[in-house]
Short mmCIF file of C-alpha atoms in Angstrom, two decimals:
data_model
loop_
_atom_site.label_atom_id
_atom_site.label_comp_id
_atom_site.label_asym_id
_atom_site.label_seq_id
_atom_site.Cartn_x
_atom_site.Cartn_y
_atom_site.Cartn_z
CA MET A 51 9.45 -32.20 69.06
CA GLU A 52 9.49 -32.82 65.46
CA LEU A 53 9.90 -30.08 62.83
CA MET A 54 7.24 -29.50 60.49
CA GLY A 55 7.90 -30.95 57.00
CA SER A 56 10.89 -33.20 58.17
CA THR A 57 11.36 -36.63 56.99
CA LEU A 58 10.70 -39.53 59.47
CA THR A 59 13.69 -41.83 59.90
CA ALA A 60 13.49 -45.47 59.95
CA THR A 61 13.53 -45.47 63.97
CA TYR A 62 10.24 -43.94 64.27
CA ALA A 63 8.80 -46.44 61.46
CA ARG A 64 9.68 -49.66 63.41
CA PRO A 65 7.25 -51.48 65.79
CA LYS A 66 7.64 -50.69 69.36
CA THR A 67 8.10 -54.36 70.15
CA SER A 68 11.22 -56.01 69.35
CA HIS A 69 10.82 -58.98 67.04
CA PHE A 70 14.51 -59.80 66.50
CA LEU A 71 14.25 -63.15 68.19
CA PRO A 72 11.24 -65.35 68.79
CA ALA A 73 9.83 -66.26 72.01
CA ILE A 74 11.24 -69.16 73.91
CA SER A 75 7.97 -70.74 74.13
CA THR A 76 7.69 -70.39 70.52
CA MET A 77 11.02 -71.97 69.87
CA ALA A 78 10.40 -74.91 72.25
CA SER A 79 7.03 -75.67 70.38
CA SER A 80 8.67 -75.50 67.10
CA TYR A 81 11.14 -78.20 68.09
CA ARG A 82 8.23 -80.24 69.20
CA ASN A 83 6.26 -79.92 66.39
CA THR A 84 6.47 -82.64 63.84
CA GLN A 85 5.09 -80.49 60.99
CA PRO A 86 6.64 -77.26 61.00
CA ALA A 87 5.64 -76.42 57.32
CA LEU A 88 1.89 -76.73 58.19
CA ALA A 89 1.82 -75.14 61.55
CA MET A 90 4.10 -72.14 61.03
CA ASN A 91 3.43 -69.17 58.71
CA PRO A 92 6.52 -68.96 56.42
CA SER A 93 6.45 -65.30 56.26
CA ALA A 94 6.00 -64.57 59.78
CA ASN A 95 9.76 -63.78 60.13
CA LEU A 96 10.19 -62.37 56.63
CA TRP A 97 8.20 -59.40 57.12
CA ARG A 98 10.00 -58.29 60.03
CA THR A 99 13.42 -58.01 58.50
CA ASN A 100 12.08 -56.68 55.31
CA SER A 101 10.23 -53.91 57.34
CA TYR A 102 13.15 -53.14 59.02
CA TYR A 103 15.45 -52.57 55.94
CA LYS A 104 12.62 -50.90 53.90
CA SER A 105 12.06 -48.17 56.39
CA SER A 106 15.68 -47.39 56.94
CA SER A 107 16.45 -47.16 53.39
CA THR A 108 14.64 -46.85 50.11
CA VAL A 109 17.68 -47.85 47.85
CA PRO A 110 19.12 -51.28 48.95
CA THR A 111 22.73 -51.70 49.00
CA ALA A 112 25.13 -54.62 48.34
CA SER A 113 25.58 -55.67 51.95
CA SER A 114 22.06 -55.40 52.67
CA MET A 115 20.82 -57.60 49.76
CA GLN A 116 23.40 -60.08 51.08
CA ARG A 117 21.94 -59.86 54.45
CA GLU A 118 18.54 -60.45 53.34
CA ASN A 119 19.49 -63.22 51.16
CA LEU A 120 20.96 -64.80 54.27
CA ASP A 121 18.05 -64.11 56.65
CA LEU A 122 15.79 -65.73 54.13
CA VAL A 123 18.16 -69.00 53.66
CA ARG A 124 17.96 -68.98 57.45
CA ALA A 125 13.93 -68.74 57.48
CA ASN A 126 13.66 -71.14 55.03
CA THR A 127 15.91 -73.61 56.96
CA MET A 128 14.43 -72.98 60.47
CA PHE A 129 11.48 -75.30 59.47
CA TYR A 130 13.68 -78.13 59.60
CA GLN A 131 14.73 -79.65 63.23
CA SER A 132 18.00 -80.80 61.93
CA ASN A 133 19.12 -77.07 61.13
CA ARG A 134 17.98 -75.66 64.66
CA SER A 135 20.98 -76.76 66.59
CA ALA A 136 21.35 -73.08 68.35
CA LEU A 137 19.71 -69.73 68.77
CA THR A 138 20.30 -67.55 65.53
CA THR A 139 21.23 -63.55 65.78
CA ARG A 140 20.70 -61.13 63.02
CA TYR A 141 22.87 -58.17 64.04
CA THR A 142 26.04 -57.39 65.92
CA PRO A 143 26.29 -54.90 68.86
CA ASP A 144 28.72 -52.92 67.08
CA GLU A 145 26.12 -52.65 64.08
CA TRP A 146 23.51 -51.54 66.72
CA TYR A 147 25.70 -48.75 68.36
CA LYS A 148 26.74 -47.56 64.96
CA SER A 149 23.21 -47.31 63.80
CA ASN A 150 22.45 -45.26 67.06
CA HIS A 151 25.19 -42.63 66.57
CA ASN A 152 24.44 -42.32 62.74
CA ASN A 153 20.81 -41.22 63.93
CA TYR A 154 22.27 -38.86 66.65
CA ARG A 155 24.49 -37.19 64.04
CA GLU A 156 21.51 -36.68 61.56
CA SER A 157 19.41 -35.33 64.08
CA GLU A 158 22.04 -32.83 65.19
CA SER A 159 22.66 -31.84 61.69
CA SER A 160 18.85 -31.20 60.96
CA ARG A 161 18.79 -29.18 63.89
CA LYS A 162 21.53 -26.71 63.14
CA SER A 163 20.15 -26.72 59.57
CA ALA A 164 16.85 -25.72 60.73
CA GLU A 165 18.48 -23.20 63.19
CA ARG A 166 20.31 -21.55 60.30
CA LEU A 167 17.35 -21.41 58.01
CA ARG A 168 15.27 -19.78 60.70
CA LYS A 169 17.73 -17.00 61.33
CA ASP A 170 18.39 -16.46 57.67
CA THR A 171 14.49 -16.48 56.99
CA ILE A 172 14.06 -13.86 59.57
CA ARG A 173 16.77 -11.53 58.19
CA LEU A 174 15.55 -12.12 54.80
CA MET A 175 11.96 -11.10 55.86
CA GLN A 176 13.36 -7.99 57.72
CA ASP A 177 15.34 -6.99 54.55
CA LYS A 178 12.48 -7.52 52.11
CA GLU A 179 10.17 -5.46 54.33
CA GLN A 180 12.51 -2.69 54.14
CA LEU A 181 12.99 -3.07 50.50
CA THR A 182 9.24 -3.25 49.68
CA ARG A 183 8.50 -0.23 51.94
CA ARG A 184 11.30 1.77 50.19
CA THR A 185 10.43 0.50 46.73
CA GLN A 186 6.75 1.67 47.35
CA GLU A 187 7.97 5.25 48.41
CA ILE A 188 10.02 5.77 45.38
CA THR A 189 6.95 4.52 43.23
CA SER A 190 4.77 6.86 45.08
CA LYS A 191 7.14 9.75 44.39
CA ASN A 192 7.49 8.67 40.83
CA PHE A 193 3.49 8.94 40.51
CA GLY A 194 3.77 12.50 41.99
CA GLU A 195 6.21 13.56 39.48
CA ARG A 196 4.25 11.79 36.72
CA VAL A 197 1.13 13.63 37.78
CA ASN A 198 3.01 17.08 37.61
CA ASP A 199 4.17 16.24 34.07
CA ILE A 200 0.64 15.47 33.00
CA VAL A 201 -0.61 18.76 34.68
CA PHE A 202 2.29 20.88 32.74
CA TRP A 203 1.35 19.34 29.21
CA ARG A 204 -2.41 19.68 29.96
CA SER A 205 -1.88 23.37 30.36
CA GLU A 206 0.05 23.62 27.10
CA LEU A 207 -2.52 21.79 25.40
CA SER A 208 -5.32 24.03 26.53
CA HIS A 209 -3.41 27.08 25.56
CA GLU A 210 -2.55 25.80 22.05
CA ILE A 211 -6.20 24.48 21.76
CA ASP A 212 -7.47 28.17 22.61
CA ASN A 213 -5.33 29.72 19.65
CA MET A 214 -6.42 26.94 17.44
CA VAL A 215 -9.97 27.66 17.70
CA THR A 216 -9.24 31.49 17.32
CA GLU A 217 -7.29 30.72 13.91
CA ILE A 218 -10.00 28.43 12.54
CA ALA A 219 -12.69 31.08 13.03
CA ALA A 220 -10.60 33.81 11.29
CA LEU A 221 -9.79 31.28 8.22
CA THR A 222 -13.45 30.29 8.26
CA GLU A 223 -14.62 34.17 7.74
CA VAL A 224 -11.89 34.56 5.16
CA LYS A 225 -13.27 31.45 3.29
CA ARG A 226 -16.72 32.78 3.22
CA ARG A 227 -15.50 35.96 1.70
CA LEU A 228 -13.41 34.02 -1.04
CA GLU A 229 -16.71 31.98 -1.81
CA ARG A 230 -18.71 35.22 -2.34
CA ALA A 231 -16.02 36.72 -4.59
CA LEU A 232 -15.78 33.53 -6.68
CA ALA A 233 -19.66 33.71 -6.90
CA GLU A 234 -19.38 37.39 -8.33
CA THR A 235 -16.97 36.46 -11.21
CA GLU A 236 -19.80 34.17 -12.74
CA GLY A 237 -21.62 37.37 -14.10
CA PRO A 238 -18.62 38.73 -15.95
CA PHE A 239 -17.70 35.20 -17.06
CA GLN A 240 -21.30 34.72 -18.61
CA VAL A 241 -21.12 38.16 -20.13
CA SER A 242 -17.72 37.39 -21.72
CA GLN A 243 -18.94 34.19 -23.18
CA GLU A 244 -22.15 35.23 -24.54
CA CYS A 245 -20.11 37.94 -26.41
CA LEU A 246 -18.06 35.40 -27.84
CA TYR A 247 -21.26 33.28 -28.72
CA HIS A 248 -22.78 36.05 -30.24
CA ARG A 249 -19.79 36.93 -32.31
CA GLU A 250 -19.54 33.38 -33.52
CA LYS A 251 -22.69 34.35 -35.56
CA ARG A 252 -20.60 36.52 -37.60
CA MET A 253 -20.66 35.33 -41.29
CA SER A 254 -17.77 34.44 -43.72
CA ILE A 255 -14.76 36.61 -43.61
CA ASP A 256 -16.18 38.52 -40.59
CA LEU A 257 -15.35 35.61 -38.42
CA VAL A 258 -11.88 36.89 -37.90
CA HIS A 259 -9.54 36.58 -35.03
CA ASP A 260 -9.65 40.40 -34.32
CA ASP A 261 -8.42 42.11 -31.32
CA VAL A 262 -11.89 42.14 -29.82
CA GLU A 263 -11.96 38.46 -30.02
CA LYS A 264 -8.30 38.15 -28.41
CA ASP A 265 -9.38 40.41 -25.81
CA LEU A 266 -12.70 38.75 -25.27
CA ILE A 267 -10.78 35.37 -25.19
CA LYS A 268 -8.15 37.21 -22.89
CA GLU A 269 -10.90 38.25 -20.70
CA VAL A 270 -12.30 34.71 -20.40
CA GLY A 271 -8.85 33.51 -19.59
CA VAL A 272 -8.34 36.20 -17.02
CA ILE A 273 -11.67 35.48 -15.19
CA LYS A 274 -11.05 31.71 -15.58
CA SER A 275 -7.51 32.35 -14.19
CA CYS A 276 -9.00 34.14 -11.33
CA GLN A 277 -11.58 31.54 -10.57
CA GLU A 278 -8.95 29.06 -10.89
CA ARG A 279 -7.01 30.49 -8.52
CA MET A 280 -9.77 31.32 -6.15
CA ARG A 281 -10.85 27.80 -6.22
CA ARG A 282 -7.40 26.63 -5.61
CA HIS A 283 -6.95 28.81 -2.66
CA LEU A 284 -10.66 27.78 -1.59
CA ASP A 285 -9.60 24.19 -1.93
CA ARG A 286 -6.33 25.19 0.12
CA ALA A 287 -8.61 26.84 2.69
CA ILE A 288 -10.98 23.94 3.01
CA ALA A 289 -7.94 21.70 3.31
CA GLN A 290 -6.28 23.92 5.97
CA LEU A 291 -9.33 24.02 7.83
CA ALA A 292 -9.47 20.27 7.73
CA SER A 293 -5.87 20.19 8.93
CA ASN A 294 -6.47 22.67 11.49
CA ARG A 295 -9.45 20.56 12.97
CA ALA A 296 -7.48 17.42 12.73
CA ALA A 297 -4.92 19.05 14.50
CA GLN A 298 -7.57 20.53 17.04
CA HIS A 299 -8.92 17.05 17.42
CA GLU A 300 -5.47 15.44 17.95
CA LEU A 301 -4.90 18.25 20.69
CA GLU A 302 -8.37 17.38 22.34
CA ARG A 303 -7.72 13.71 21.95
CA ASP A 304 -4.55 13.98 23.73
CA MET A 305 -5.94 16.37 26.45
CA SER A 306 -8.61 13.85 27.07
CA ASP A 307 -6.05 11.11 27.43
CA LYS A 308 -4.06 13.21 29.69
CA VAL A 309 -7.41 13.79 31.99
CA ALA A 310 -7.69 10.18 31.98
CA ALA A 311 -4.07 9.48 32.72
CA GLN A 312 -4.05 11.97 35.49
CA ARG A 313 -7.05 10.56 37.03
CA ILE A 314 -5.70 7.18 36.87
CA ASP A 315 -2.37 8.02 38.21
CA ASP A 316 -3.62 10.27 40.89
CA ARG A 317 -5.65 7.63 42.15
CA CYS A 318 -2.56 5.22 41.96
CA HIS A 319 -0.66 7.96 43.70
CA HIS A 320 -3.00 7.86 46.73
CA LEU A 321 -3.19 4.33 47.09
CA ARG A 322 -2.13 2.85 50.32
CA ASN A 323 -1.70 -0.56 51.80
CA THR A 324 -4.97 0.09 53.68
CA SER A 325 -6.91 1.36 50.77
CA ASP A 326 -10.04 -0.32 49.49
CA GLY A 327 -10.19 -1.81 46.15
CA ILE A 328 -6.52 -3.40 45.99
CA GLY A 329 -6.42 -6.96 45.28
CA TYR A 330 -4.33 -9.54 43.46
CA TYR A 331 -3.92 -9.72 39.59
CA ARG A 332 -1.98 -12.76 38.94
CA GLY A 333 0.48 -12.43 36.09
CA ILE A 334 -0.09 -8.56 35.61
CA ASP A 335 3.59 -7.98 36.09
CA ARG A 336 4.50 -10.16 33.11
CA LEU A 337 1.98 -8.00 30.93
CA ASP A 338 3.35 -4.90 29.39
CA PRO A 339 0.71 -2.95 27.67
CA SER A 340 2.73 0.12 27.30
CA LEU A 341 3.03 1.65 23.96
CA SER A 342 5.39 4.34 24.56
CA LEU A 343 8.38 5.41 26.82
CA PRO A 344 8.83 8.77 28.75
CA ASP A 345 10.77 10.20 26.02
CA SER A 346 8.56 9.19 23.33
CA TRP A 347 5.45 10.12 25.49
CA SER A 348 6.69 13.80 25.97
CA LYS A 349 7.68 14.00 22.29
CA PHE A 350 4.13 12.76 21.25
CA THR A 351 2.49 15.69 22.96
CA ASP A 352 5.19 18.24 21.84
CA ASP A 353 4.98 17.14 18.38
CA ASN A 354 1.12 17.50 18.55
CA ILE A 355 1.80 21.07 19.89
CA LEU A 356 4.52 21.74 17.18
CA HIS A 357 2.18 20.47 14.43
CA SER A 358 -0.85 22.54 15.55
CA GLN A 359 1.65 25.58 15.81
CA SER A 360 3.06 24.85 12.18
CA GLU A 361 -0.78 24.43 10.85
CA ARG A 362 -1.77 27.97 12.45
CA ALA A 363 1.09 29.42 11.02
CA ALA A 364 0.34 27.77 7.47
CA SER A 365 -3.12 29.18 8.21
CA HIS A 366 -2.28 32.71 8.88
CA LYS A 367 -0.12 32.69 5.74
CA LEU A 368 -3.01 31.19 3.70
CA ARG A 369 -5.24 33.98 4.82
CA ASP A 370 -2.71 36.80 3.85
CA GLU A 371 -2.56 35.21 0.50
CA ILE A 372 -6.28 35.02 0.11
CA GLU A 373 -6.39 38.92 0.82
CA ILE A 374 -3.84 39.53 -1.75
CA LEU A 375 -5.32 37.47 -4.15
CA LEU A 376 -8.81 39.10 -3.90
CA ASN A 377 -7.47 42.49 -4.48
CA THR A 378 -5.20 41.19 -7.61
CA THR A 379 -8.17 39.37 -9.10
CA SER A 380 -10.64 42.25 -8.94
CA ASN A 381 -7.92 44.62 -10.53
CA GLU A 382 -7.20 42.21 -13.30
CA MET A 383 -10.67 41.78 -14.27
CA TRP A 384 -11.44 45.54 -14.33
CA ASN A 385 -8.51 46.25 -16.39
CA GLN A 386 -9.24 43.59 -19.00
CA PHE A 387 -13.08 44.53 -18.98
CA ASN A 388 -12.00 48.34 -20.10
CA ASN A 389 -9.54 46.83 -22.67
CA VAL A 390 -12.26 44.74 -24.32
CA ASN A 391 -14.74 47.85 -24.38
CA VAL A 392 -11.93 49.99 -26.06
CA ALA A 393 -11.57 47.02 -28.67
CA PHE A 394 -15.25 46.67 -29.36
CA THR A 395 -15.37 50.40 -30.35
CA ASN A 396 -12.29 50.39 -32.67
CA ARG A 397 -13.84 47.25 -34.31
CA ILE A 398 -17.16 48.75 -35.01
CA SER A 399 -15.59 51.81 -36.46
CA GLU A 400 -13.39 49.54 -38.91
CA THR A 401 -16.50 47.68 -39.94
CA ALA A 402 -18.46 50.70 -40.86
CA ASP A 403 -15.58 51.78 -42.97
CA ALA A 404 -15.10 48.33 -44.58
CA LYS A 405 -18.82 48.28 -45.73
CA ASN A 406 -18.77 51.58 -47.22
CA SER A 407 -15.50 50.43 -49.38
CA LEU A 408 -17.55 47.25 -50.23
CA GLN A 409 -20.42 49.23 -51.85
CA THR A 410 -17.78 51.23 -54.07
CA HIS A 411 -16.28 48.08 -55.15
CA LEU A 412 -19.65 46.32 -55.96
CA ALA A 413 -20.50 49.31 -58.14
CA LYS A 414 -17.27 48.76 -60.24
CA THR A 415 -17.56 45.19 -60.69
CA LEU A 416 -21.03 45.35 -61.99
CA GLN A 417 -19.73 47.55 -64.72
CA GLU A 418 -16.69 45.30 -65.69
CA ILE A 419 -19.18 42.15 -65.82
CA PHE A 420 -21.12 43.79 -68.52
CA GLN A 421 -17.99 44.50 -70.75
CA THR A 422 -16.84 40.91 -70.31
CA GLU A 423 -20.04 39.55 -71.31
CA MET A 424 -19.71 41.52 -74.63
CA LEU A 425 -16.10 40.32 -75.19
CA ILE A 426 -17.27 36.53 -74.86
CA GLU A 427 -19.60 36.91 -77.68
CA SER A 428 -17.03 38.63 -80.08
CA LEU A 429 -15.02 35.58 -79.46
CA LYS A 430 -17.90 33.17 -80.26
CA LYS A 431 -18.42 34.86 -83.34
CA ALA A 432 -14.95 34.59 -84.49
CA LEU A 433 -14.65 30.60 -83.87
CA ARG A 434 -17.74 30.21 -85.82
CA ASP A 435 -16.19 32.26 -88.76
CA LYS A 436 -13.23 29.82 -88.66
CA GLU A 437 -15.33 26.65 -89.15
CA SER A 438 -15.88 26.86 -93.02
CA PRO A 439 -12.12 27.45 -93.96
CA LEU A 440 -11.27 24.46 -92.04
CA LYS A 441 -13.83 22.29 -93.64
CA VAL A 442 -12.56 23.36 -97.29
CA ALA A 443 -8.82 22.43 -96.58
CA GLN A 444 -9.56 19.03 -94.73
CA THR A 445 -11.93 18.34 -97.71
CA ARG A 446 -9.10 18.88 -100.15
CA LEU A 447 -6.81 16.78 -98.24
CA GLU A 448 -9.41 13.97 -98.25
CA GLU A 449 -10.07 14.24 -102.12
CA ARG A 450 -6.30 13.95 -102.83
CA THR A 451 -6.13 10.82 -100.99
CA ARG A 452 -8.12 9.00 -103.73
CA ARG A 453 -5.37 9.44 -106.42
CA PRO A 454 -4.24 6.18 -108.11
CA ASN A 455 -0.91 4.67 -107.70
CA ILE A 456 2.12 6.68 -108.29
CA GLU A 457 0.13 9.77 -108.24
CA LEU A 458 -0.17 9.71 -104.49
CA CYS A 459 2.62 12.33 -104.55
CA ARG A 460 3.75 14.54 -101.59
CA ASP A 461 3.88 17.78 -103.60
CA ASN A 462 3.53 21.33 -103.05
CA PRO A 463 -0.28 21.55 -102.71
CA HIS A 464 -0.06 18.89 -100.25
CA HIS A 465 2.28 20.50 -97.99
CA ARG A 466 0.30 23.91 -98.36
CA LEU A 467 -2.93 21.98 -97.43
CA VAL A 468 -1.42 20.29 -94.33
CA SER A 469 0.09 23.77 -93.06
CA GLU A 470 -3.10 25.40 -93.84
CA VAL A 471 -5.25 23.01 -91.77
CA ARG A 472 -2.85 23.12 -88.93
CA GLU A 473 -2.61 27.20 -89.05
CA ILE A 474 -6.46 27.06 -88.87
CA GLU A 475 -6.87 24.42 -85.92
CA ASP A 476 -4.01 26.54 -84.10
CA THR A 477 -6.09 29.94 -84.53
CA ILE A 478 -9.26 27.73 -83.19
CA HIS A 479 -7.43 26.71 -80.39
CA LYS A 480 -6.12 29.90 -79.30
CA LEU A 481 -9.34 31.59 -79.64
CA GLN A 482 -11.01 28.73 -77.73
CA GLU A 483 -8.43 29.29 -74.89
CA ARG A 484 -8.98 32.98 -75.06
CA LEU A 485 -12.94 32.31 -74.77
CA MET A 486 -12.23 30.05 -71.91
CA GLU A 487 -10.34 32.79 -70.24
CA ALA A 488 -12.92 35.42 -70.62
CA GLU A 489 -15.57 32.81 -69.43
CA SER A 490 -13.35 32.38 -66.29
CA THR A 491 -12.93 35.97 -65.89
CA LEU A 492 -16.67 36.52 -66.02
CA GLN A 493 -17.26 33.79 -63.30
CA THR A 494 -14.72 35.53 -61.32
CA LEU A 495 -16.18 38.72 -61.76
CA VAL A 496 -19.68 37.10 -60.82
CA LYS A 497 -18.15 35.57 -57.83
CA THR A 498 -16.55 38.80 -56.96
CA LYS A 499 -19.78 40.40 -57.13
CA VAL A 500 -21.42 37.64 -55.02
CA THR A 501 -18.82 38.17 -52.85
CA LEU A 502 -19.14 41.75 -52.45
CA GLU A 503 -22.80 41.62 -51.90
CA HIS A 504 -22.28 38.69 -49.09
CA ASP A 505 -19.55 40.82 -47.37
CA LEU A 506 -22.18 43.85 -47.29
CA SER A 507 -24.51 41.55 -45.56
CA VAL A 508 -21.84 40.11 -43.37
CA LYS A 509 -20.77 43.55 -42.44
CA ALA A 510 -24.20 44.85 -41.69
CA ASN A 511 -24.66 41.54 -39.53
CA SER A 512 -21.35 42.09 -37.60
CA LEU A 513 -22.16 45.79 -36.95
CA PHE A 514 -25.50 44.62 -35.68
CA LEU A 515 -23.84 41.86 -33.43
CA ASP A 516 -21.28 43.95 -31.94
CA GLN A 517 -23.05 47.27 -31.50
CA GLU A 518 -26.74 45.84 -30.25
CA LYS A 519 -25.85 42.60 -28.85
CA CYS A 520 -22.55 42.69 -27.33
CA MET A 521 -21.96 46.29 -26.15
CA SER A 522 -25.57 46.43 -24.70
CA MET A 523 -24.59 43.45 -22.15
CA ARG A 524 -21.34 45.31 -21.31
CA LYS A 525 -22.98 48.17 -19.61
CA SER A 526 -22.74 46.90 -16.09
CA PHE A 527 -19.63 45.22 -14.15
CA PRO A 528 -19.57 44.10 -10.48
CA SER A 529 -17.98 46.87 -8.18
CA ILE A 530 -14.74 46.31 -6.28
CA PRO A 531 -16.34 45.80 -2.72
CA ARG A 532 -18.32 42.86 -4.56
CA LEU A 533 -15.60 41.51 -6.21
CA VAL A 534 -13.44 41.37 -2.90
CA GLY A 535 -16.30 39.50 -1.25
CA TYR A 536 -17.35 42.25 1.19
CA THR A 537 -21.00 42.32 -0.11
#
């Protein structure tokens, strides 16, 4: 009986019939044949020797190659009768026995190797069966522990999601109050701006940066500051709500992943060798689609929970800050509103007093204008009186320039005439300067008169704006409950 997969030796590949020596009848006929080259196939003996050596060894040795060459020479020389003096042999008995003993040893060695392989294989199969069973039990145990871990983290995530939903609802309510309070500030802000716009209609000097304007600007600044803080806190509330919802989304997505992972791992935990749906997935062991390790897996969920808790703490702190902000801003706006009203009352009183004073100064200015006009007329008459003496002195000087030759003498009359002309010209110059001063003074008085008259109209306009326009708009102001967003 041959083992499956064993290599056949050359003994089984040889023909059953021995062809080492040709038949006697064949040999006898060969000696009688006169044409051995035509009657005999040259390859008849060659294929037997070649098939023997080829089946026994695939790689020829030096001795086998020499033996083949010798057989070839013998086969080639057998066709001639002069070379066939005796029966030719190919192997010795020692070679034959030696070949048999080699086959026996190879057979015994093959059987021992096969027996050893069989025993090792049986022991290997038993060991691997135990190892496979033990590995599968450990894997199932690991699946059970993994499912327990997932259940624990699912409960933690569920508790944190409930807390986050409650916090989102509370922050949303505070945000609505803040939005209502911010909308209530628009009324006082518009009133303050309207007052500033109306007071911009004041004319000339009354466009003063007085206490009313300072307080109005401060009121606008206070309201803007309150609005800015409200908007900033509103933006923070919106951002915090987005962060809360993002944290909630991460928790819910983690929860969803945990549910899917628990379903898959629970199914894997209950899979057995006899279960349905199991099959081969070639190369799946070489594929590693994992994105995390046990430590990073638990840290991921723990970080999500910690992040959610930190967002809830920040949200609770923001709600407290918004409550404080609503109370603070309402008090600030009320205080500044009262300050502006007091400043308006004081300014109206000051404007009325200034108007009365302007009327008194206007009457005095009109009297002074009349006297200055009389002075200008007197100066003009004095200038006209100096024209004739100047003409006489200059005419004398011009006539004396016609004296001939040596008579053009710089004598006392000449010196006196020059001095007289200069004195008259100096007098005229001084009178002209005084006339210019008087005219300038008159212009100043006229301008003062116009200014006073303009100031009177300005003061009347300012009183109208402050009393009738501004104070009439400042009779109403939002209540505290409206400013904190309750109504």
